[in-house]
């Protein structure tokens, strides 16, 4: 019904809009990035040695690990949830749908606070956890929970979008031909989700790597235990180790750029298949 | 099979990653881990000097290798983090009340003030950091209330340094050394005048100093050792010692609940004992602190005309009541400062 | 996921086990989301009110808290307005016009989604901090960006840039050129065409994106922790205020103020959904 409108060359006043857009995006995004790059290039050996120090590598490894765990957990939850929310109708579906979106709206500090109130020593589950010997706040599990929380919606939303656009016709056809539910899922649904999975994975990893507020409050940024790449930058700024801070910031920005290349597929809109 | 069960299993698996066992009958392993919760300012003193020195001394004595986990944040915040579940073995905080917070939560059960030097490991004084050459001619507390001055001091809710700063101003005023009458109202007025000039209220003394270095403010009220460390790292600034200022005394305490749970009591007590040794005191001195051991005290730090302690103000209990309780002098002064805007 | 139910017995068996699987998935997912999302947020609500409604109200109406909330909402509105306009313009440029560098622009617009907010704050400090050329120049004219409200707005503009663009782009892509051509052949000028053919489908999308910008701005923490200065009543936003309450030993007060932000987020959600649905329904 709809096709991509033909592109035209801008005329007259339209060029002003183009110029304004270029200036806005350039000033807001490009110039600060260049400033950071310049600061790093000014002391490349210093940055290199700072980034290969044990605590920097540990922080980076922790962030990558948290991103990986979030990807796996929320990947499974995303596929499951997308199917459940788009293909099933049940009491409470709307509520579940709304809950899934909440992590997007909740401030990271509140996320950290909420989990601290739940799992901290004085939290609701504090005594229970202590008697079980389980440490969540100020320890690795806390970071995992916080990161999984903030990355929950991304995979699910991308997949739900795709599933809604696809409709159930292919799956219905497979069922009438005798395929079991599992076969239908594995051979029909999943391949169709491939692009959504890539997109969702990219957004999940990006968000996980960038998480700061929640891990700061719940984890405590303890060097050697709960120091992620972002809290590393925070600590480095405190210690006046601007080389470490800028270096790690550039690493994260570069990772962001790499993820962007994967995100670029979004520009090719899924409307036309 | 359900994701939530898997998550729970993962969490339990992850939480079993602490270092030492707690069974007292077996010999401690070759590698021990000590967790330190400290305030912001002595980052370098502990991180680069004292912890490695202790590790070397401990290895020489017991053959065990020690690794550390460190956290540095505002003293008040650190105390609360420990109460909330941060399992530090040793707390090295800025002031007595913050250790008391941990004690009140039941995590410290021994009389930590009965230790060497009454539990104090390092000292400093509250000073005013200024730009090189002191272009605005700041000489004393009253100058900070001038119209043309922008001041930095941290937030008293989170920062121990901020509390020392306020106590210093208050003490100087009520002792008649701040150029005005010694009554409470005048002291409050001075405090309000200074607070009204505050440009940025950071979470900790270190954050405040870093902000000062980025060019914000004409003066920063801070620890003397904070300024000295900044200058050692090449930052351009000077500092002014007011006529009357308070002696900062930093306590350290072993956290009984955590060391017993981790099986690190001997290590933690050894660490605290180490802090009183000449080697550690010299390390503190190298990082701008005034050590508690007069023999190790460097002689080139400026003398203070009227140096008073918190005991001269009636002790921490009284000071907290007067200054930092809800609607105490600090709150009133802050409100007055805001009203003046 | 449910198979149609034919009358043959074996097929009915298939339908039953399918149904069981569907229930299992629904239950498992429901449990996951409940434990992960509902539980902590309910804890937050509980703690916010646990000291009694009077204490919660006192915490929320504390002058510093009110100022922080006002600042968050005010800067959020400014960001929503600016990025609402800018985002629409950017989407227009990306979709409707044939220009070199479109790919680059598209990539740049997505960048804030991937960059950690703390890094965004550091970037802005590297450019506008007091000791930078720009910062220094501004200071000479008694202006400030870093540690001042303009800095807050800039940080928000940075992190929320993609939202309106992402909301508007698909709508622009799906526009039927036939409608525009029809309007032109009927004699409508460009402005009339815009108002009656293009604007109606665009508005819900722009509104949806703008609401997202606002919601995101109010919740922003990482970049503002670096760049705003955190002076109560002046540059202290709500999330940073909440952190201060947490670190200052008042979790109840922090939770109470969090409830306000939570209420704002919850109120905006159905609005955002409705707008997104309205935008989507215009398509295809």
GROMACS .gro file of N, CA, C and O in nm, chain C residues 127-210:
model
  336
  741UNK      N    1   3.438   1.982   2.626
  741UNK     CA    2   3.419   2.090   2.532
  741UNK      C    3   3.385   2.222   2.599
  741UNK      O    4   3.432   2.328   2.557
  742UNK      N    5   3.306   2.216   2.707
  742UNK     CA    6   3.255   2.340   2.766
  742UNK      C    7   3.305   2.368   2.907
  742UNK      O    8   3.262   2.464   2.969
  743UNK      N    9   3.391   2.282   2.959
  743UNK     CA   10   3.438   2.300   3.095
  743UNK      C   11   3.508   2.434   3.112
  743UNK      O   12   3.549   2.497   3.015
  744UNK      N   13   3.521   2.481   3.236
  744UNK     CA   14   3.574   2.616   3.260
  744UNK      C   15   3.713   2.639   3.201
  744UNK      O   16   3.746   2.753   3.169
  745UNK      N   17   3.792   2.535   3.187
  745UNK     CA   18   3.927   2.560   3.138
  745UNK      C   19   3.942   2.537   2.989
  745UNK      O   20   4.051   2.537   2.936
  746UNK      N   21   3.830   2.512   2.921
  746UNK     CA   22   3.838   2.494   2.776
  746UNK      C   23   3.823   2.632   2.710
  746UNK      O   24   3.775   2.725   2.771
  747UNK      N   25   3.866   2.642   2.584
  747UNK     CA   26   3.853   2.771   2.514
  747UNK      C   27   3.710   2.822   2.513
  747UNK      O   28   3.685   2.939   2.543
  748UNK      N   29   3.616   2.732   2.481
  748UNK     CA   30   3.476   2.776   2.473
  748UNK      C   31   3.426   2.816   2.611
  748UNK      O   32   3.363   2.920   2.628
  749UNK      N   33   3.457   2.732   2.709
  749UNK     CA   34   3.411   2.762   2.845
  749UNK      C   35   3.467   2.893   2.895
  749UNK      O   36   3.397   2.973   2.957
  750UNK      N   37   3.596   2.913   2.867
  750UNK     CA   38   3.658   3.037   2.909
  750UNK      C   39   3.594   3.157   2.844
  750UNK      O   40   3.566   3.259   2.908
  751UNK      N   41   3.570   3.145   2.713
  751UNK     CA   42   3.508   3.255   2.639
  751UNK      C   43   3.371   3.288   2.696
  751UNK      O   44   3.335   3.404   2.713
  752UNK      N   45   3.295   3.185   2.726
  752UNK     CA   46   3.161   3.208   2.783
  752UNK      C   47   3.172   3.276   2.918
  752UNK      O   48   3.093   3.365   2.951
  753UNK      N   49   3.272   3.233   2.997
  753UNK     CA   50   3.287   3.289   3.132
  753UNK      C   51   3.313   3.439   3.126
  753UNK      O   52   3.268   3.514   3.212
  754UNK      N   53   3.386   3.482   3.022
  754UNK     CA   54   3.413   3.624   3.009
  754UNK      C   55   3.285   3.704   2.996
  754UNK      O   56   3.279   3.820   3.034
  755UNK      N   57   3.184   3.643   2.937
  755UNK     CA   58   3.057   3.713   2.922
  755UNK      C   59   2.960   3.673   3.031
  755UNK      O   60   2.839   3.690   3.015
  756UNK      N   61   3.014   3.618   3.138
  756UNK     CA   62   2.931   3.580   3.253
  756UNK      C   63   2.830   3.472   3.219
  756UNK      O   64   2.726   3.460   3.282
  757UNK      N   65   2.862   3.396   3.115
  757UNK     CA   66   2.775   3.283   3.080
  757UNK      C   67   2.843   3.155   3.121
  757UNK      O   68   2.965   3.147   3.127
  758UNK      N   69   2.765   3.054   3.146
  758UNK     CA   70   2.825   2.925   3.179
  758UNK      C   71   2.741   2.814   3.119
  758UNK      O   72   2.619   2.825   3.108
  759UNK      N   73   2.808   2.711   3.075
  759UNK     CA   74   2.738   2.593   3.027
  759UNK      C   75   2.759   2.478   3.125
  759UNK      O   76   2.665   2.425   3.181
  760UNK      N   77   2.887   2.448   3.149
  760UNK     CA   78   2.916   2.344   3.247
  760UNK      C   79   2.878   2.395   3.385
  760UNK      O   80   2.893   2.512   3.416
  761UNK      N   81   2.827   2.307   3.469
  761UNK     CA   82   2.786   2.341   3.605
  761UNK      C   83   2.677   2.447   3.608
  761UNK      O   84   2.664   2.521   3.704
  762UNK      N   85   2.600   2.455   3.503
  762UNK     CA   86   2.490   2.550   3.500
  762UNK      C   87   2.375   2.489   3.421
  762UNK      O   88   2.391   2.386   3.357
  763UNK      N   89   2.261   2.557   3.425
  763UNK     CA   90   2.142   2.499   3.361
  763UNK      C   91   2.157   2.475   3.212
  763UNK      O   92   2.110   2.373   3.161
  764UNK      N   93   2.222   2.565   3.136
  764UNK     CA   94   2.241   2.535   2.993
  764UNK      C   95   2.313   2.403   2.972
  764UNK      O   96   2.283   2.330   2.878
  765UNK      N   97   2.407   2.372   3.061
  765UNK     CA   98   2.478   2.245   3.050
  765UNK      C   99   2.384   2.128   3.068
  765UNK      O  100   2.395   2.026   3.000
  766UNK      N  101   2.290   2.143   3.160
  766UNK     CA  102   2.193   2.037   3.181
  766UNK      C  103   2.111   2.014   3.054
  766UNK      O  104   2.094   1.900   3.009
  767UNK      N  105   2.064   2.123   2.997
  767UNK     CA  106   1.982   2.110   2.876
  767UNK      C  107   2.064   2.047   2.764
  767UNK      O  108   2.016   1.957   2.693
  768UNK      N  109   2.189   2.091   2.748
  768UNK     CA  110   2.273   2.034   2.643
  768UNK      C  111   2.291   1.883   2.660
  768UNK      O  112   2.281   1.806   2.564
  769UNK      N  113   2.318   1.842   2.784
  769UNK     CA  114   2.335   1.699   2.809
  769UNK      C  115   2.208   1.624   2.773
  769UNK      O  116   2.213   1.517   2.711
  770UNK      N  117   2.093   1.680   2.809
  770UNK     CA  118   1.966   1.614   2.778
  770UNK      C  119   1.943   1.607   2.628
  770UNK      O  120   1.895   1.506   2.576
  771UNK      N  121   1.977   1.716   2.558
  771UNK     CA  122   1.960   1.715   2.414
  771UNK      C  123   2.044   1.605   2.351
  771UNK      O  124   2.000   1.536   2.259
  772UNK      N  125   2.164   1.589   2.405
  772UNK     CA  126   2.253   1.486   2.352
  772UNK      C  127   2.192   1.347   2.367
  772UNK      O  128   2.179   1.272   2.270
  773UNK      N  129   2.153   1.314   2.490
  773UNK     CA  130   2.111   1.175   2.514
  773UNK      C  131   1.974   1.144   2.457
  773UNK      O  132   1.941   1.027   2.437
  774UNK      N  133   1.891   1.247   2.429
  774UNK     CA  134   1.757   1.217   2.379
  774UNK      C  135   1.743   1.244   2.230
  774UNK      O  136   1.633   1.233   2.175
  775UNK      N  137   1.851   1.277   2.164
  775UNK     CA  138   1.844   1.312   2.022
  775UNK      C  139   1.773   1.208   1.936
  775UNK      O  140   1.691   1.242   1.850
  776UNK      N  141   1.801   1.077   1.954
  776UNK     CA  142   1.744   0.981   1.859
  776UNK      C  143   1.594   0.962   1.868
  776UNK      O  144   1.534   0.915   1.771
  777UNK      N  145   1.533   0.996   1.981
  777UNK     CA  146   1.396   0.949   2.003
  777UNK      C  147   1.295   1.001   1.901
  777UNK      O  148   1.217   0.924   1.845
  778UNK      N  149   1.292   1.131   1.881
  778UNK     CA  150   1.193   1.183   1.788
  778UNK      C  151   1.226   1.138   1.645
  778UNK      O  152   1.137   1.104   1.567
  779UNK      N  153   1.355   1.137   1.614
  779UNK     CA  154   1.395   1.093   1.480
  779UNK      C  155   1.345   0.950   1.454
  779UNK      O  156   1.284   0.922   1.351
  780UNK      N  157   1.369   0.862   1.549
  780UNK     CA  158   1.328   0.723   1.532
  780UNK      C  159   1.176   0.709   1.524
  780UNK      O  160   1.124   0.617   1.463
  781UNK      N  161   1.105   0.798   1.592
  781UNK     CA  162   0.959   0.789   1.590
  781UNK      C  163   0.903   0.840   1.458
  781UNK      O  164   0.804   0.788   1.407
  782UNK      N  165   0.966   0.943   1.403
  782UNK     CA  166   0.911   1.008   1.283
  782UNK      C  167   0.955   0.939   1.155
  782UNK      O  168   0.879   0.932   1.058
  783UNK      N  169   1.077   0.888   1.152
  783UNK     CA  170   1.129   0.827   1.030
  783UNK      C  171   1.037   0.724   0.967
  783UNK      O  172   1.007   0.733   0.848
  784UNK      N  173   0.991   0.625   1.044
  784UNK     CA  174   0.905   0.524   0.980
  784UNK      C  175   0.779   0.585   0.920
  784UNK      O  176   0.735   0.543   0.813
  785UNK      N  177   0.723   0.682   0.987
  785UNK     CA  178   0.602   0.745   0.934
  785UNK      C  179   0.631   0.814   0.802
  785UNK      O  180   0.555   0.804   0.705
  786UNK      N  181   0.742   0.885   0.797
  786UNK     CA  182   0.779   0.952   0.673
  786UNK      C  183   0.801   0.852   0.561
  786UNK      O  184   0.765   0.875   0.446
  787UNK      N  185   0.864   0.739   0.597
  787UNK     CA  186   0.889   0.636   0.497
  787UNK      C  187   0.760   0.582   0.439
  787UNK      O  188   0.752   0.547   0.321
  788UNK      N  189   0.659   0.572   0.527
  788UNK     CA  190   0.536   0.504   0.486
  788UNK      C  191   0.437   0.597   0.417
  788UNK      O  192   0.331   0.553   0.374
  789UNK      N  193   0.473   0.724   0.408
  789UNK     CA  194   0.378   0.816   0.343
  789UNK      C  195   0.357   0.776   0.196
  789UNK      O  196   0.450   0.742   0.126
  790UNK      N  197   0.236   0.787   0.155
  790UNK     CA  198   0.203   0.751   0.017
  790UNK      C  199   0.221   0.875  -0.072
  790UNK      O  200   0.148   0.973  -0.055
  791UNK      N  201   0.317   0.868  -0.162
  791UNK     CA  202   0.338   0.986  -0.247
  791UNK      C  203   0.216   1.021  -0.331
  791UNK      O  204   0.197   1.135  -0.372
  792UNK      N  205   0.132   0.919  -0.353
  792UNK     CA  206   0.014   0.945  -0.435
  792UNK      C  207  -0.072   1.054  -0.373
  792UNK      O  208  -0.128   1.139  -0.444
  793UNK      N  209  -0.083   1.051  -0.239
  793UNK     CA  210  -0.167   1.151  -0.174
  793UNK      C  211  -0.114   1.291  -0.199
  793UNK      O  212  -0.188   1.385  -0.225
  794UNK      N  213   0.020   1.304  -0.183
  794UNK     CA  214   0.079   1.437  -0.205
  794UNK      C  215   0.061   1.482  -0.349
  794UNK      O  216   0.028   1.598  -0.376
  795UNK      N  217   0.082   1.387  -0.440
  795UNK     CA  218   0.067   1.423  -0.581
  795UNK      C  219  -0.075   1.466  -0.609
  795UNK      O  220  -0.099   1.564  -0.680
  796UNK      N  221  -0.170   1.394  -0.549
  796UNK     CA  222  -0.311   1.429  -0.570
  796UNK      C  223  -0.337   1.571  -0.523
  796UNK      O  224  -0.400   1.651  -0.592
  797UNK      N  225  -0.286   1.602  -0.406
  797UNK     CA  226  -0.308   1.737  -0.351
  797UNK      C  227  -0.249   1.842  -0.445
  797UNK      O  228  -0.311   1.946  -0.471
  798UNK      N  229  -0.128   1.813  -0.496
  798UNK     CA  230  -0.064   1.912  -0.584
  798UNK      C  231  -0.143   1.930  -0.713
  798UNK      O  232  -0.164   2.042  -0.759
  799UNK      N  233  -0.187   1.816  -0.772
  799UNK     CA  234  -0.262   1.830  -0.897
  799UNK      C  235  -0.391   1.906  -0.875
  799UNK      O  236  -0.440   1.973  -0.966
  800UNK      N  237  -0.445   1.894  -0.753
  800UNK     CA  238  -0.568   1.968  -0.726
  800UNK      C  239  -0.541   2.115  -0.700
  800UNK      O  240  -0.632   2.191  -0.672
  801UNK      N  241  -0.415   2.152  -0.702
  801UNK     CA  242  -0.384   2.295  -0.692
  801UNK      C  243  -0.339   2.340  -0.555
  801UNK      O  244  -0.323   2.460  -0.531
  802UNK      N  245  -0.320   2.248  -0.462
  802UNK     CA  246  -0.279   2.290  -0.327
  802UNK      C  247  -0.133   2.332  -0.327
  802UNK      O  248  -0.050   2.268  -0.387
  803UNK      N  249  -0.106   2.443  -0.262
  803UNK     CA  250   0.032   2.489  -0.249
  803UNK      C  251   0.107   2.398  -0.152
  803UNK      O  252   0.049   2.310  -0.090
  804UNK      N  253   0.240   2.422  -0.138
  804UNK     CA  254   0.322   2.333  -0.054
  804UNK      C  255   0.277   2.338   0.091
  804UNK      O  256   0.269   2.237   0.159
  805UNK      N  257   0.244   2.456   0.139
  805UNK     CA  258   0.205   2.469   0.279
  805UNK      C  259   0.075   2.395   0.305
  805UNK      O  260   0.061   2.324   0.405
  806UNK      N  261  -0.022   2.410   0.214
  806UNK     CA  262  -0.151   2.343   0.231
  806UNK      C  263  -0.133   2.193   0.229
  806UNK      O  264  -0.194   2.119   0.306
  807UNK      N  265  -0.050   2.148   0.133
  807UNK     CA  266  -0.022   2.005   0.127
  807UNK      C  267   0.035   1.957   0.259
  807UNK      O  268  -0.006   1.855   0.314
  808UNK      N  269   0.132   2.034   0.308
  808UNK     CA  270   0.195   1.996   0.434
  808UNK      C  271   0.091   1.987   0.543
  808UNK      O  272   0.084   1.888   0.616
  809UNK      N  273   0.007   2.090   0.556
  809UNK     CA  274  -0.088   2.095   0.665
  809UNK      C  275  -0.190   1.983   0.661
  809UNK      O  276  -0.227   1.928   0.762
  810UNK      N  277  -0.238   1.952   0.542
  810UNK     CA  278  -0.350   1.858   0.537
  810UNK      C  279  -0.313   1.717   0.498
  810UNK      O  280  -0.389   1.624   0.524
  811UNK      N  281  -0.199   1.701   0.433
  811UNK     CA  282  -0.163   1.566   0.390
  811UNK      C  283  -0.052   1.509   0.477
  811UNK      O  284  -0.055   1.394   0.519
  812UNK      N  285   0.049   1.592   0.504
  812UNK     CA  286   0.166   1.539   0.574
  812UNK      C  287   0.153   1.549   0.726
  812UNK      O  288   0.191   1.458   0.798
  813UNK      N  289   0.100   1.662   0.773
  813UNK     CA  290   0.099   1.684   0.917
  813UNK      C  291   0.015   1.582   0.994
  813UNK      O  292   0.059   1.532   1.096
  814UNK      N  293  -0.107   1.551   0.949
  814UNK     CA  294  -0.189   1.457   1.028
  814UNK      C  295  -0.118   1.326   1.062
  814UNK      O  296  -0.122   1.285   1.177
  815UNK      N  297  -0.054   1.259   0.967
  815UNK     CA  298   0.016   1.137   1.011
  815UNK      C  299   0.141   1.166   1.093
  815UNK      O  300   0.182   1.086   1.176
  816UNK      N  301   0.202   1.283   1.069
  816UNK     CA  302   0.326   1.313   1.139
  816UNK      C  303   0.305   1.346   1.286
  816UNK      O  304   0.383   1.307   1.372
  817UNK      N  305   0.198   1.421   1.314
  817UNK     CA  306   0.181   1.473   1.450
  817UNK      C  307   0.185   1.366   1.559
  817UNK      O  308   0.254   1.384   1.659
  818UNK      N  309   0.110   1.257   1.546
  818UNK     CA  310   0.118   1.157   1.653
  818UNK      C  311   0.260   1.104   1.672
  818UNK      O  312   0.303   1.081   1.785
  819UNK      N  313   0.332   1.086   1.561
  819UNK     CA  314   0.467   1.033   1.572
  819UNK      C  315   0.558   1.133   1.643
  819UNK      O  316   0.635   1.097   1.733
  820UNK      N  317   0.546   1.261   1.603
  820UNK     CA  318   0.628   1.363   1.668
  820UNK      C  319   0.592   1.371   1.816
  820UNK      O  320   0.678   1.378   1.904
  821UNK      N  321   0.460   1.366   1.843
  821UNK     CA  322   0.418   1.372   1.984
  821UNK      C  323   0.472   1.253   2.062
  821UNK      O  324   0.519   1.269   2.175
  822UNK      N  325   0.463   1.134   2.002
  822UNK     CA  326   0.512   1.015   2.072
  822UNK      C  327   0.660   1.030   2.104
  822UNK      O  328   0.704   1.004   2.216
  823UNK      N  329   0.738   1.072   2.006
  823UNK     CA  330   0.881   1.090   2.028
  823UNK      C  331   0.909   1.196   2.132
  823UNK      O  332   0.996   1.179   2.217
  824UNK      N  333   0.833   1.304   2.129
  824UNK     CA  334   0.854   1.413   2.223
  824UNK      C  335   0.824   1.368   2.366
  824UNK      O  336   0.897   1.404   2.460
   0.00000   0.00000   0.00000
